[in-house]
PDB file of C-alpha atoms in Angstrom:
ATOM      1  CA  MET R 253     157.341 -66.273  20.866  1.00 68.00           C
ATOM      2  CA  THR R 254     154.035 -66.618  22.618  1.00 77.00           C
ATOM      3  CA  VAL R 255     153.742 -67.210  26.350  1.00 77.00           C
ATOM      4  CA  ALA R 256     150.354 -68.250  27.667  1.00 82.00           C
ATOM      5  CA  ALA R 257     149.189 -68.090  31.270  1.00 87.00           C
ATOM      6  CA  SER R 258     149.471 -71.340  33.255  1.00 86.00           C
ATOM      7  CA  GLU R 259     151.539 -72.988  30.528  1.00 84.00           C
ATOM      8  CA  THR R 260     155.201 -73.909  30.396  1.00 83.00           C
ATOM      9  CA  THR R 261     157.222 -72.393  27.571  1.00 78.00           C
ATOM     10  CA  ILE R 262     160.612 -73.924  26.830  1.00 76.00           C
ATOM     11  CA  LEU R 263     163.156 -71.913  24.877  1.00 74.00           C
ATOM     12  CA  HIS R 264     166.235 -73.206  23.147  1.00 71.00           C
ATOM     13  CA  SER R 265     166.425 -76.393  25.148  1.00 67.00           C
ATOM     14  CA  ILE R 266     169.662 -78.289  24.909  1.00 66.00           C
ATOM     15  CA  SER R 267     170.527 -81.856  25.675  1.00 68.00           C
ATOM     16  CA  ILE R 268     173.851 -82.786  27.171  1.00 67.00           C
ATOM     17  CA  ALA R 269     175.618 -85.536  25.297  1.00 72.00           C
ATOM     18  CA  ASP R 270     178.972 -87.163  25.964  1.00 78.00           C
ATOM     19  CA  ASP R 271     179.128 -86.096  29.602  1.00 86.00           C
ATOM     20  CA  PRO R 272     182.290 -87.859  30.861  1.00 91.00           C
ATOM     21  CA  SER R 273     180.732 -88.145  34.331  1.00 89.00           C
ATOM     22  CA  ARG R 274     178.351 -90.748  32.910  1.00 91.00           C
ATOM     23  CA  ASP R 275     181.111 -93.079  31.770  1.00 95.00           C
ATOM     24  CA  PRO R 276     181.525 -96.056  34.133  1.00 95.00           C
ATOM     25  CA  ALA R 277     184.794 -95.741  36.019  1.00 97.00           C
ATOM     26  CA  ILE R 278     186.742 -98.022  38.336  1.00 98.00           C
ATOM     27  CA  TRP R 279     187.713 -94.881  40.239  1.00 98.00           C
ATOM     28  CA  ARG R 280     187.507 -91.132  39.742  1.00 98.00           C
ATOM     29  CA  ILE R 281     189.244 -88.175  41.390  1.00 98.00           C
ATOM     30  CA  GLY R 282     187.246 -84.951  41.165  1.00 97.00           C
ATOM     31  CA  ASP R 283     184.193 -84.075  39.104  1.00 97.00           C
ATOM     32  CA  TRP R 284     183.984 -83.512  35.363  1.00 97.00           C
ATOM     33  CA  ASP R 285     182.678 -80.008  35.957  1.00 96.00           C
ATOM     34  CA  GLY R 286     185.246 -77.827  34.201  1.00 95.00           C
ATOM     35  CA  SER R 287     186.679 -76.636  37.494  1.00 96.00           C
ATOM     36  CA  PRO R 288     189.507 -77.642  39.860  1.00 97.00           C
ATOM     37  CA  GLN R 289     187.780 -76.067  42.851  1.00 96.00           C
ATOM     38  CA  GLU R 290     187.099 -79.356  44.642  1.00 97.00           C
ATOM     39  CA  PHE R 291     190.843 -80.111  44.771  1.00 98.00           C
ATOM     40  CA  LEU R 292     193.559 -78.985  47.191  1.00 98.00           C
ATOM     41  CA  ASN R 293     193.829 -75.164  47.079  1.00 97.00           C
ATOM     42  CA  GLY R 294     191.173 -75.045  44.365  1.00 96.00           C
ATOM     43  CA  ASP R 295     189.087 -72.683  46.476  1.00 95.00           C
ATOM     44  CA  LYS R 296     192.004 -70.224  46.623  1.00 95.00           C
ATOM     45  CA  LEU R 297     192.984 -70.107  42.934  1.00 93.00           C
ATOM     46  CA  THR R 298     191.016 -66.957  42.148  1.00 93.00           C
ATOM     47  CA  LYS R 299     191.994 -65.158  45.373  1.00 93.00           C
ATOM     48  CA  MET R 300     195.683 -65.856  45.993  1.00 94.00           C
ATOM     49  CA  HIS R 301     198.914 -66.231  44.068  1.00 95.00           C
ATOM     50  CA  PRO R 302     200.000 -69.902  44.237  1.00 95.00           C
ATOM     51  CA  SER R 303     203.074 -68.863  46.277  1.00 95.00           C
ATOM     52  CA  ASP R 304     200.930 -67.176  48.969  1.00 95.00           C
ATOM     53  CA  VAL R 305     201.941 -68.363  52.453  1.00 94.00           C
ATOM     54  CA  ARG R 306     198.284 -69.043  53.320  1.00 94.00           C
ATOM     55  CA  ILE R 307     198.077 -71.763  50.703  1.00 95.00           C
ATOM     56  CA  ASP R 308     198.552 -75.394  51.729  1.00 95.00           C
ATOM     57  CA  THR R 309     201.510 -77.261  50.269  1.00 95.00           C
ATOM     58  CA  TRP R 310     201.176 -77.951  46.557  1.00 96.00           C
ATOM     59  CA  ASP R 311     202.981 -81.263  47.042  1.00 95.00           C
ATOM     60  CA  PRO R 312     200.783 -83.281  49.411  1.00 96.00           C
ATOM     61  CA  ALA R 313     201.158 -86.927  50.354  1.00 96.00           C
ATOM     62  CA  ASN R 314     200.480 -89.713  47.879  1.00 98.00           C
ATOM     63  CA  HIS R 315     196.851 -90.069  46.842  1.00 98.00           C
ATOM     64  CA  ILE R 316     195.325 -93.403  47.908  1.00 98.00           C
ATOM     65  CA  ILE R 317     192.176 -94.438  46.035  1.00 98.00           C
ATOM     66  CA  GLY R 318     189.591 -95.497  48.594  1.00 97.00           C
ATOM     67  CA  SER R 319     190.880 -93.375  51.461  1.00 97.00           C
ATOM     68  CA  SER R 320     192.131 -90.020  50.137  1.00 98.00           C
ATOM     69  CA  SER R 321     189.577 -87.318  49.341  1.00 98.00           C
ATOM     70  CA  ASP R 322     189.422 -85.132  46.245  1.00 98.00           C
ATOM     71  CA  SER R 323     190.451 -82.163  48.391  1.00 97.00           C
ATOM     72  CA  GLU R 324     193.822 -83.863  49.012  1.00 98.00           C
ATOM     73  CA  PHE R 325     194.805 -83.915  45.327  1.00 98.00           C
ATOM     74  CA  PRO R 326     196.513 -80.744  44.018  1.00 98.00           C
ATOM     75  CA  ALA R 327     194.284 -78.483  41.924  1.00 98.00           C
ATOM     76  CA  THR R 328     197.279 -77.429  39.839  1.00 97.00           C
ATOM     77  CA  MET R 329     200.508 -79.183  38.932  1.00 97.00           C
ATOM     78  CA  TRP R 330     203.733 -77.502  37.822  1.00 97.00           C
ATOM     79  CA  LYS R 331     206.839 -79.102  36.338  1.00 97.00           C
ATOM     80  CA  GLU R 332     209.112 -77.504  38.954  1.00 96.00           C
ATOM     81  CA  VAL R 333     206.771 -77.308  41.958  1.00 97.00           C
ATOM     82  CA  ASN R 334     204.887 -80.568  42.498  1.00 97.00           C
ATOM     83  CA  ASN R 335     205.726 -82.820  39.572  1.00 97.00           C
ATOM     84  CA  ASP R 336     205.392 -86.608  39.623  1.00 98.00           C
ATOM     85  CA  HIS R 337     202.385 -86.896  41.932  1.00 98.00           C
ATOM     86  CA  ILE R 338     201.686 -90.511  42.945  1.00 98.00           C
ATOM     87  CA  VAL R 339     198.312 -92.274  43.050  1.00 98.00           C
ATOM     88  CA  TYR R 340     197.934 -95.792  44.457  1.00 98.00           C
ATOM     89  CA  PHE R 341     194.983 -97.991  43.484  1.00 98.00           C
ATOM     90  CA  LYS R 342     193.942-101.643  43.440  1.00 98.00           C
ATOM     91  CA  LEU R 343     192.219-103.733  40.780  1.00 98.00           C
ATOM     92  CA  ASN R 344     190.210-106.920  41.177  1.00 97.00           C
ATOM     93  CA  SER R 345     190.825-110.179  39.292  1.00 96.00           C
ATOM     94  CA  ASP R 346     188.493-109.240  36.408  1.00 96.00           C
ATOM     95  CA  GLN R 347     189.921-105.742  36.012  1.00 97.00           C
ATOM     96  CA  ILE R 348     193.548-106.878  35.730  1.00 97.00           C
ATOM     97  CA  GLU R 349     192.637-109.044  32.739  1.00 97.00           C
ATOM     98  CA  SER R 350     191.850-106.044  30.539  1.00 97.00           C
ATOM     99  CA  ALA R 351     193.369-102.865  29.206  1.00 98.00           C
ATOM    100  CA  HIS R 352     191.808 -99.683  30.596  1.00 98.00           C
ATOM    101  CA  THR R 353     191.777 -96.032  29.641  1.00 98.00           C
ATOM    102  CA  LEU R 354     192.973 -93.425  32.113  1.00 98.00           C
ATOM    103  CA  ARG R 355     191.684 -89.913  31.421  1.00 98.00           C
ATOM    104  CA  ILE R 356     193.163 -86.687  32.750  1.00 98.00           C
ATOM    105  CA  GLY R 357     191.080 -83.587  32.142  1.00 98.00           C
ATOM    106  CA  LEU R 358     192.636 -80.125  32.216  1.00 98.00           C
ATOM    107  CA  THR R 359     190.813 -76.818  32.572  1.00 97.00           C
ATOM    108  CA  CYS R 360     193.875 -74.729  31.730  1.00 96.00           C
ATOM    109  CA  ALA R 361     197.534 -75.196  30.864  1.00 96.00           C
ATOM    110  CA  PHE R 362     200.590 -72.956  30.781  1.00 95.00           C
ATOM    111  CA  ALA R 363     203.729 -73.130  28.600  1.00 95.00           C
ATOM    112  CA  GLY R 364     202.663 -76.314  26.853  1.00 96.00           C
ATOM    113  CA  GLY R 365     202.212 -78.240  30.087  1.00 96.00           C
ATOM    114  CA  ARG R 366     200.431 -81.561  29.679  1.00 98.00           C
ATOM    115  CA  PRO R 367     200.326 -84.883  31.536  1.00 98.00           C
ATOM    116  CA  LYS R 368     202.421 -87.982  31.034  1.00 98.00           C
ATOM    117  CA  ILE R 369     201.936 -91.086  33.172  1.00 98.00           C
ATOM    118  CA  THR R 370     203.784 -94.113  34.450  1.00 98.00           C
ATOM    119  CA  VAL R 371     201.868 -97.142  35.742  1.00 98.00           C
ATOM    120  CA  ASN R 372     204.148 -99.505  37.622  1.00 98.00           C
ATOM    121  CA  ASP R 373     206.826-100.243  34.955  1.00 98.00           C
ATOM    122  CA  TRP R 374     204.766 -99.050  31.965  1.00 98.00           C
ATOM    123  CA  ILE R 375     205.426 -95.537  30.597  1.00 98.00           C
ATOM    124  CA  SER R 376     203.002 -93.676  28.364  1.00 98.00           C
ATOM    125  CA  GLY R 377     203.857 -91.836  25.186  1.00 97.00           C
ATOM    126  CA  ASN R 378     203.845 -88.044  24.938  1.00 97.00           C
ATOM    127  CA  HIS R 379     200.694 -86.203  23.914  1.00 97.00           C
ATOM    128  CA  PRO R 380     201.043 -82.892  22.051  1.00 96.00           C
ATOM    129  CA  PRO R 381     200.342 -79.670  23.957  1.00 95.00           C
ATOM    130  CA  SER R 382     196.803 -78.317  23.863  1.00 95.00           C
ATOM    131  CA  SER R 383     195.740 -74.971  22.450  1.00 94.00           C
ATOM    132  CA  GLN R 384     195.676 -72.539  25.374  1.00 92.00           C
ATOM    133  CA  PRO R 385     195.972 -68.781  25.978  1.00 88.00           C
ATOM    134  CA  SER R 386     199.596 -67.619  26.002  1.00 83.00           C
ATOM    135  CA  THR R 387     199.173 -65.566  29.168  1.00 84.00           C
ATOM    136  CA  ARG R 388     200.395 -66.437  32.678  1.00 84.00           C
ATOM    137  CA  ASN R 389     197.006 -67.957  33.471  1.00 88.00           C
ATOM    138  CA  LEU R 390     197.906 -70.203  36.420  1.00 91.00           C
ATOM    139  CA  THR R 391     199.449 -67.360  38.443  1.00 90.00           C
ATOM    140  CA  THR R 392     196.845 -64.694  37.706  1.00 88.00           C
ATOM    141  CA  GLY R 393     193.825 -66.296  39.348  1.00 84.00           C
ATOM    142  CA  SER R 394     192.501 -68.088  36.289  1.00 85.00           C
ATOM    143  CA  TYR R 395     191.707 -71.728  35.834  1.00 90.00           C
ATOM    144  CA  ARG R 396     189.250 -71.153  32.992  1.00 90.00           C
ATOM    145  CA  CYS R 397     190.905 -71.732  29.604  1.00 94.00           C
ATOM    146  CA  ASN R 398     190.338 -74.399  26.944  1.00 94.00           C
ATOM    147  CA  ASN R 399     189.249 -77.630  28.585  1.00 95.00           C
ATOM    148  CA  VAL R 400     190.955 -80.697  27.142  1.00 97.00           C
ATOM    149  CA  THR R 401     191.015 -84.385  28.024  1.00 98.00           C
ATOM    150  CA  TYR R 402     194.100 -86.551  27.612  1.00 98.00           C
ATOM    151  CA  PRO R 403     193.372 -90.300  27.307  1.00 98.00           C
ATOM    152  CA  PHE R 404     196.008 -92.924  28.067  1.00 98.00           C
ATOM    153  CA  GLU R 405     195.415 -96.480  26.833  1.00 98.00           C
ATOM    154  CA  ILE R 406     197.017 -98.719  29.450  1.00 98.00           C
ATOM    155  CA  PRO R 407     197.596-102.366  28.460  1.00 98.00           C
ATOM    156  CA  ALA R 408     196.661-105.239  30.745  1.00 98.00           C
ATOM    157  CA  THR R 409     200.342-106.127  31.056  1.00 98.00           C
ATOM    158  CA  ALA R 410     200.928-102.882  32.985  1.00 98.00           C
ATOM    159  CA  TRP R 411     198.884-103.950  36.029  1.00 98.00           C
ATOM    160  CA  LYS R 412     200.130-105.770  39.079  1.00 97.00           C
ATOM    161  CA  GLN R 413     198.999-109.317  38.413  1.00 94.00           C
ATOM    162  CA  ASN R 414     197.884-110.186  41.944  1.00 93.00           C
ATOM    163  CA  PRO R 415     194.337-108.980  42.664  1.00 92.00           C
ATOM    164  CA  GLY R 416     194.298-106.445  45.454  1.00 89.00           C
ATOM    165  CA  GLU R 417     197.957-105.516  45.037  1.00 96.00           C
ATOM    166  CA  TRP R 418     198.706-101.789  44.904  1.00 98.00           C
ATOM    167  CA  ASN R 419     199.297-100.286  41.461  1.00 98.00           C
ATOM    168  CA  ARG R 420     201.447 -97.158  41.358  1.00 98.00           C
ATOM    169  CA  LEU R 421     200.425 -94.343  39.009  1.00 98.00           C
ATOM    170  CA  VAL R 422     202.782 -91.386  38.597  1.00 98.00           C
ATOM    171  CA  ILE R 423     201.297 -88.263  37.001  1.00 98.00           C
ATOM    172  CA  SER R 424     203.869 -85.868  35.583  1.00 98.00           C
ATOM    173  CA  VAL R 425     203.943 -82.512  33.836  1.00 98.00           C
ATOM    174  CA  ILE R 426     205.936 -82.473  30.608  1.00 97.00           C
ATOM    175  CA  SER R 427     206.902 -79.569  28.367  1.00 96.00           C
ATOM    176  CA  GLY R 428     209.918 -78.124  26.665  1.00 90.00           C
ATOM    177  CA  SER R 429     208.869 -74.603  27.616  1.00 92.00           C
ATOM    178  CA  GLY R 430     208.352 -72.471  30.701  1.00 89.00           C
ATOM    179  CA  ALA R 431     210.568 -70.800  33.259  1.00 90.00           C
ATOM    180  CA  SER R 432     211.118 -71.774  36.900  1.00 94.00           C
ATOM    181  CA  GLY R 433     208.894 -72.302  39.921  1.00 95.00           C
ATOM    182  CA  PHE R 434     205.301 -71.231  39.410  1.00 95.00           C
ATOM    183  CA  LEU R 435     206.203 -70.001  35.921  1.00 95.00           C
ATOM    184  CA  SER R 436     207.251 -73.494  34.884  1.00 96.00           C
ATOM    185  CA  ALA R 437     204.932 -75.469  32.624  1.00 96.00           C
ATOM    186  CA  GLY R 438     201.797 -76.624  34.381  1.00 96.00           C
ATOM    187  CA  TYR R 439     198.078 -77.300  34.255  1.00 97.00           C
ATOM    188  CA  SER R 440     194.963 -77.166  36.413  1.00 97.00           C
ATOM    189  CA  VAL R 441     193.024 -80.418  36.828  1.00 98.00           C
ATOM    190  CA  ASP R 442     189.370 -81.020  36.020  1.00 98.00           C
ATOM    191  CA  SER R 443     189.128 -84.740  36.803  1.00 98.00           C
ATOM    192  CA  ILE R 444     191.113 -87.973  36.596  1.00 98.00           C
ATOM    193  CA  ASP R 445     189.528 -91.395  36.149  1.00 98.00           C
ATOM    194  CA  LEU R 446     190.250 -94.976  35.210  1.00 98.00           C
ATOM    195  CA  LEU R 447     187.471 -96.324  33.024  1.00 98.00           C
ATOM    196  CA  GLU R 448     185.993 -99.799  33.345  1.00 96.00           C
TER     197      GLU R 448
END
């Protein structure tokens, strides 16, 4: 390599392709940044055990698109701690005419934990567990594992058919493995969005 004075030398430049943040979304919770740190208790994951008394409740109020902030959505979900978290959102008259994809990104998962959703009366199928380290990652200060995105194809018939009416999304943790409490199956969240 040759570097000359007053000239710019670029080494091993890379281009980012398929960044999910660039995909047009009706709404998005969190950033596609490979980290749950913008979520509730996300700033404490590497410093405190999830049962630490200084941590805010892992089961906050329902998340309302348009008024709730990212920091009000739990950074981590466990089957036996804060399962079945509810998100309310509205669609306009054009949006209710079409199917949409909901994506849930995970940065880490424990004991085969992965998301399953219900939208109003529609229930998704079960995705297989992702490949993750077999250690107790979510209770040892780690959220950095194998990032994975779970897409859910939601049909137009699932939506409330009156524009502006609240749709109810329930996000669950499913798994046939894990123990109890914070050792139950779970995952840390990267981002959740509903694509246009």
